[in-house]
Coordinates of C-alpha atoms in Angstrom, one line a residue:
M1 CA 116.0 89.8 86.2
A2 CA 119.0 88.1 87.8
S3 CA 120.0 84.8 86.4
L4 CA 119.2 81.6 88.3
D5 CA 122.9 81.0 89.0
K6 CA 123.1 84.5 90.7
I7 CA 120.0 83.8 92.8
M8 CA 121.4 80.4 93.9
S9 CA 124.6 82.1 94.9
I10 CA 122.7 84.6 97.0
W11 CA 120.8 81.7 98.6
K12 CA 124.0 80.0 99.6
C13 CA 125.6 83.1 101.2
A14 CA 122.5 84.7 102.8
D15 CA 122.7 85.3 106.5
A16 CA 118.9 85.5 107.0
I17 CA 116.0 83.7 105.4
T18 CA 112.4 84.9 105.8
F19 CA 109.5 82.6 105.1
D20 CA 105.9 83.4 104.5
V21 CA 103.7 81.0 106.6
D22 CA 100.3 80.2 105.0
S23 CA 100.5 77.9 102.0
T24 CA 104.3 78.1 102.3
V25 CA 105.5 76.8 105.7
T26 CA 102.1 75.2 106.2
T27 CA 99.8 73.6 103.7
E28 CA 96.9 75.8 104.5
E29 CA 95.8 79.4 104.9
G30 CA 95.4 80.0 108.6
I31 CA 92.6 82.6 108.2
D32 CA 90.6 80.2 106.0
E33 CA 90.9 77.5 108.6
L34 CA 89.8 79.9 111.4
A35 CA 86.9 81.0 109.2
K36 CA 85.8 77.4 108.7
F37 CA 86.0 76.8 112.5
C38 CA 83.8 79.9 113.0
G39 CA 81.3 78.8 110.4
K40 CA 82.3 81.5 107.8
G41 CA 84.5 79.4 105.5
E42 CA 83.0 79.9 102.1
Q43 CA 82.7 83.7 102.4
I44 CA 86.4 84.0 103.5
A45 CA 88.1 81.6 101.0
E46 CA 87.1 83.8 98.0
L47 CA 88.4 87.0 99.7
T48 CA 91.7 85.2 100.6
K49 CA 92.1 84.2 97.0
R50 CA 91.6 87.7 95.7
A51 CA 94.0 89.1 98.3
M52 CA 96.7 86.5 97.3
Q53 CA 96.3 87.4 93.7
G54 CA 96.7 91.1 94.5
D55 CA 93.2 92.1 93.5
M56 CA 92.7 94.2 96.5
T57 CA 95.1 95.8 99.1
F58 CA 96.0 93.4 101.8
Q59 CA 94.8 95.8 104.5
Q60 CA 91.3 96.0 102.9
S61 CA 91.1 92.2 102.6
L62 CA 92.3 91.6 106.2
S63 CA 89.8 94.1 107.6
V64 CA 86.8 92.8 105.6
R65 CA 87.7 89.1 106.4
L66 CA 88.1 89.7 110.1
Q67 CA 84.8 91.7 110.3
I68 CA 83.0 88.7 108.7
I69 CA 84.7 86.1 111.0
N70 CA 84.4 88.3 114.1
P71 CA 86.4 85.8 116.2
S72 CA 86.2 85.9 120.0
L73 CA 89.2 85.3 122.2
A74 CA 87.5 82.0 123.4
Q75 CA 87.1 80.9 119.8
I76 CA 90.8 81.6 119.1
K77 CA 91.8 79.5 122.2
E78 CA 89.4 76.7 121.2
F79 CA 90.7 76.7 117.6
L80 CA 94.3 76.4 118.8
N81 CA 93.4 73.6 121.2
T82 CA 91.6 71.6 118.5
H83 CA 93.5 72.4 115.3
K84 CA 97.2 71.6 114.6
A85 CA 98.5 73.3 111.4
K86 CA 100.0 70.8 109.0
L87 CA 103.6 71.6 108.0
T88 CA 104.6 71.5 104.4
D89 CA 106.8 68.4 103.5
G90 CA 110.5 69.2 103.8
I91 CA 110.2 72.5 105.8
K92 CA 111.5 71.0 109.0
E93 CA 114.6 69.6 107.2
L94 CA 115.1 72.9 105.4
V95 CA 115.0 75.0 108.5
S96 CA 117.4 72.6 110.3
A97 CA 119.8 72.7 107.3
L98 CA 119.6 76.5 107.2
R99 CA 120.5 76.7 110.9
S100 CA 123.4 74.2 110.4
H101 CA 124.8 76.6 107.8
G102 CA 124.6 79.5 110.4
K103 CA 121.6 81.2 108.9
Q104 CA 118.9 82.9 110.9
V105 CA 115.3 82.0 110.1
F106 CA 112.3 84.3 110.4
L107 CA 108.5 83.9 109.8
V108 CA 107.0 87.0 108.2
S109 CA 103.3 86.6 107.7
G110 CA 100.1 88.5 107.0
G111 CA 98.5 85.9 109.3
F112 CA 98.1 86.1 113.1
H113 CA 100.8 85.9 115.7
S114 CA 98.7 83.8 118.0
L115 CA 98.1 81.2 115.3
I116 CA 101.7 81.2 114.2
M117 CA 103.3 80.7 117.6
P118 CA 102.6 76.9 117.6
I119 CA 103.9 76.6 114.1
A120 CA 107.2 78.3 115.1
A121 CA 107.4 76.0 118.1
Q122 CA 107.2 73.0 115.8
L123 CA 110.2 74.4 113.9
N124 CA 112.1 75.6 117.0
I125 CA 111.9 79.2 115.7
P126 CA 111.9 81.6 118.7
P127 CA 108.9 83.9 119.2
E128 CA 111.0 87.0 118.6
N129 CA 111.6 85.8 115.1
I130 CA 107.9 86.0 114.2
Y131 CA 106.6 89.1 112.4
A132 CA 102.8 88.9 112.0
N133 CA 99.5 90.6 112.8
K134 CA 98.0 90.8 116.2
L135 CA 94.4 90.5 117.0
K136 CA 92.8 92.8 119.6
F137 CA 90.0 91.9 122.0
Y138 CA 87.8 93.8 124.4
F139 CA 88.0 92.8 128.1
T140 CA 84.8 90.8 127.5
G141 CA 86.8 88.6 125.0
E142 CA 84.9 90.0 122.0
Y143 CA 86.8 90.8 118.8
A144 CA 88.0 94.4 118.8
G145 CA 90.0 94.6 115.6
F146 CA 93.7 94.1 114.7
D147 CA 96.8 96.1 115.4
E148 CA 97.2 98.4 112.4
S149 CA 100.6 99.5 113.5
Q150 CA 102.1 96.1 112.6
P151 CA 103.8 96.4 109.2
T152 CA 102.4 93.0 108.1
S153 CA 98.8 94.4 108.3
K154 CA 99.2 96.2 105.0
S155 CA 100.5 95.8 101.5
G156 CA 104.3 96.3 101.4
G157 CA 104.6 95.2 105.0
K158 CA 106.9 92.2 104.4
A159 CA 109.3 94.5 102.6
E160 CA 109.2 96.8 105.6
V161 CA 110.0 93.9 108.0
I162 CA 113.0 92.9 105.8
R163 CA 114.2 96.5 105.7
H164 CA 114.1 96.5 109.5
L165 CA 116.0 93.2 109.7
K166 CA 118.8 94.7 107.5
E167 CA 118.9 98.2 109.0
K168 CA 118.3 97.4 112.7
E169 CA 119.4 93.8 113.1
G170 CA 122.4 94.1 110.8
F171 CA 121.7 91.3 108.3
K172 CA 123.6 91.8 105.1
I173 CA 121.9 89.3 102.7
V174 CA 118.3 88.3 103.1
V175 CA 116.3 85.9 101.0
H176 CA 112.5 85.8 101.1
I177 CA 110.4 82.7 100.3
G178 CA 106.6 82.7 99.7
D179 CA 103.7 81.9 97.5
G180 CA 101.7 85.1 97.2
A181 CA 101.6 88.6 95.8
T182 CA 102.6 90.2 99.2
D183 CA 105.8 88.0 99.0
L184 CA 106.7 89.2 95.6
E185 CA 106.7 92.8 97.0
A186 CA 109.4 91.9 99.5
S187 CA 112.3 91.9 97.0
P188 CA 113.8 94.4 97.0
P189 CA 114.7 95.0 99.9
A190 CA 115.2 91.2 100.1
D191 CA 118.3 90.4 98.0
A192 CA 116.4 87.6 96.3
F193 CA 112.9 86.1 96.2
I194 CA 112.2 82.4 95.8
G195 CA 108.6 81.6 94.8
F196 CA 107.1 78.5 96.4
G197 CA 104.4 76.5 94.6
G198 CA 104.4 73.3 96.6
N199 CA 100.9 73.9 98.0
V200 CA 99.3 76.4 95.6
I201 CA 100.6 77.7 92.3
R202 CA 99.8 81.3 91.7
E203 CA 100.5 82.1 88.1
N204 CA 101.5 85.7 88.6
V205 CA 104.0 84.7 91.3
K206 CA 105.4 81.9 89.2
L207 CA 105.9 84.2 86.2
C208 CA 107.6 86.9 88.3
S209 CA 109.8 84.7 90.5
Q210 CA 113.6 84.8 90.1
W211 CA 113.6 81.2 91.2
Y212 CA 110.5 79.0 91.6
V213 CA 110.3 75.7 93.4
T214 CA 107.6 73.3 94.3
N215 CA 109.6 71.2 96.7
F216 CA 111.6 72.4 99.7
N217 CA 114.1 69.5 99.2
D218 CA 115.4 71.4 96.1
L219 CA 116.4 74.3 98.4
T220 CA 117.9 72.0 101.0
K221 CA 120.1 70.3 98.4
S222 CA 121.1 73.7 97.0
L223 CA 122.8 74.8 100.2

């Protein structure tokens, strides 16, 4: 494992930073909040926990959770109108600092594009810098599944997105930041992984992280 000094050096010279969203950029898990809104909260929270710990494949977990929630398009719209995701302390300042250092910022999430758009807007991150899952609906507005062609719909998807950013977008050095098992999988191809435990500490992620922080201010100061 690379030394902390090496990881900090990579952090300073990276040209792109990719963030997980749920329990990293925000203090909550978006799918859990949607489940609560739809009256399925308790059933979903346990499945989310198992998925985050790597106890089942991400695609299995996502499919099962969405079948239970069964969200309609009207419910998604109402949820977005009544629920504002809470940003993690220090994330706005960190994103601003990264930009001032000339770094591009991306959100790479196993969550849903429609729920992440307002979060990206709060951080002034353009929609094209979001890589996330997309819900599908029938013309009646009923839930019709999710787009399984999106890389983030399956285990290893975040690594696939980062590979794309390096090969197709030309980024030389990419650092990924996140709190869960699917984030650990992203490095490599990410040149470094920084584990984040400011909202939830997952022991397996903490143990395997090259650099582990619980406060975004530590990363801002390290630039």
